[in-house]
């Protein structure tokens, strides 16, 4: 297939594909799926070998968020019956983190609900980072605390944080349909602040919220422009009690195509399969490892993942290995540059300029008949996804951080 040969060749050279090529990946058929996975897998192995990085989430403060993000079970007005608690003490968070590290996690992600941290919150997180690093100085710590104010990123860096996560989630043109209490520009500003403070930037997306192929490509290209070191790909978990509870429009095949598109656009960046992996990829999770080089171990913030041992068994059975603390995640050219590849890391910069978000580029050819065919395909996929919706896989987390029950890492 000429498209996949072209994308593979560009990925091996770190050259950005055109928007038409990225859209074409999402438009491939199920008959072509294994070819798509194989092509993306070649690019993944070129830059990351057969290593899988494990990350572990610790929810420092759960629920009662004043923001209205439609996808979130912790949002303002959410009726989802999740755990609700205020800040964990540093020793409690460190104990939770230790369980993930013992299970093989290389990075611990400290997350707190809310619009953004106060200066007192930064102090709390600094104490928590110190407690975690005292137990294991090699563990990477990523903070995810919402929108950052001036100098807060610098304070987190000084406290020992290695990275900061703040996802764009969806395209700029559709952001207002998902959230109204802050803007897309606010999110970009926070990622920029983290980058500027010397933190490894982590920013990703949520697929499955009803976005078009064009919107998905838009957000991935925007992420590539921000040049994060890691891109988490979340698949919407439709929680009862949230506005998107009925958005069951993903199939395992669709999820794999989205992962492949992200890999082709971000060939040498850590691509992480994040929330919704078990719900939407289901038995096809091992195929996702051929595209992404990073996953979360065990549970998520407010939902349960599969058992940590099942994750480890899956990695081993699929022929991959868990990345060790002594191994560098990023390829040498990115790691040596402090993780900031900039435009020089992207050989296709001219193509990006010519075919950017303002260029109005559609699917290959752009003919109305083609668009109608694609619309029909999308409708068929949605109907299939609704028929196969696995609502039984959406389980609220009742163990681990904030409870007296052991985690499943």
Short mmCIF file of N, CA, C and O in Angstrom, two decimals, residues 50 52 285-287 289-290 311-321:
data_model
loop_
_atom_site.label_atom_id
_atom_site.label_comp_id
_atom_site.label_asym_id
_atom_site.label_seq_id
_atom_site.Cartn_x
_atom_site.Cartn_y
_atom_site.Cartn_z
N UNK A 50 11.53 -2.54 21.61
CA UNK A 50 10.38 -3.32 22.09
C UNK A 50 10.10 -3.02 23.56
O UNK A 50 9.50 -3.82 24.27
N UNK A 52 8.35 -1.09 26.74
CA UNK A 52 7.08 -0.49 27.14
C UNK A 52 7.29 0.23 28.47
O UNK A 52 7.68 -0.39 29.47
N UNK A 285 -5.93 -5.14 22.96
CA UNK A 285 -4.91 -4.32 23.61
C UNK A 285 -3.48 -4.67 23.18
O UNK A 285 -2.67 -3.75 22.98
N UNK A 286 -3.13 -5.96 23.06
CA UNK A 286 -1.75 -6.27 22.66
C UNK A 286 -1.34 -5.64 21.33
O UNK A 286 -0.18 -5.27 21.15
N UNK A 287 -2.29 -5.50 20.38
CA UNK A 287 -1.96 -4.86 19.12
C UNK A 287 -1.58 -3.40 19.34
O UNK A 287 -0.75 -2.84 18.61
N UNK A 289 0.17 -2.24 21.67
CA UNK A 289 1.58 -2.17 22.09
C UNK A 289 2.52 -2.10 20.90
O UNK A 289 3.66 -1.64 21.04
N UNK A 290 2.07 -2.57 19.75
CA UNK A 290 2.91 -2.49 18.55
C UNK A 290 2.97 -1.06 18.01
O UNK A 290 3.81 -0.77 17.15
N UNK A 311 -1.50 -6.68 33.07
CA UNK A 311 -0.74 -5.77 32.19
C UNK A 311 0.65 -6.34 31.93
O UNK A 311 1.13 -6.36 30.79
N UNK A 312 1.31 -6.78 32.99
CA UNK A 312 2.67 -7.33 32.84
C UNK A 312 2.67 -8.59 31.99
O UNK A 312 3.56 -8.79 31.16
N UNK A 313 1.67 -9.45 32.19
CA UNK A 313 1.57 -10.68 31.40
C UNK A 313 1.34 -10.34 29.93
O UNK A 313 1.92 -10.98 29.03
N UNK A 314 0.49 -9.36 29.67
CA UNK A 314 0.20 -8.95 28.29
C UNK A 314 1.46 -8.46 27.59
O UNK A 314 1.73 -8.84 26.44
N UNK A 315 2.24 -7.65 28.28
CA UNK A 315 3.48 -7.13 27.70
C UNK A 315 4.43 -8.27 27.36
O UNK A 315 5.00 -8.34 26.26
N UNK A 316 4.59 -9.20 28.28
CA UNK A 316 5.50 -10.33 28.06
C UNK A 316 5.00 -11.24 26.95
O UNK A 316 5.77 -11.64 26.06
N UNK A 317 3.72 -11.57 26.98
CA UNK A 317 3.15 -12.48 25.98
C UNK A 317 3.21 -11.90 24.58
O UNK A 317 3.31 -12.64 23.59
N UNK A 318 3.15 -10.56 24.47
CA UNK A 318 3.19 -9.91 23.16
C UNK A 318 4.62 -9.74 22.65
O UNK A 318 4.81 -9.23 21.54
N UNK A 319 5.60 -10.17 23.43
CA UNK A 319 6.99 -10.11 22.99
C UNK A 319 7.69 -8.80 23.30
O UNK A 319 8.73 -8.50 22.71
N UNK A 320 7.13 -8.01 24.23
CA UNK A 320 7.74 -6.75 24.62
C UNK A 320 8.37 -6.89 26.00
O UNK A 320 8.20 -7.91 26.68
N UNK A 321 9.08 -5.85 26.43
CA UNK A 321 9.71 -5.87 27.75
C UNK A 321 9.43 -4.56 28.46
O UNK A 321 9.28 -3.50 27.83
#
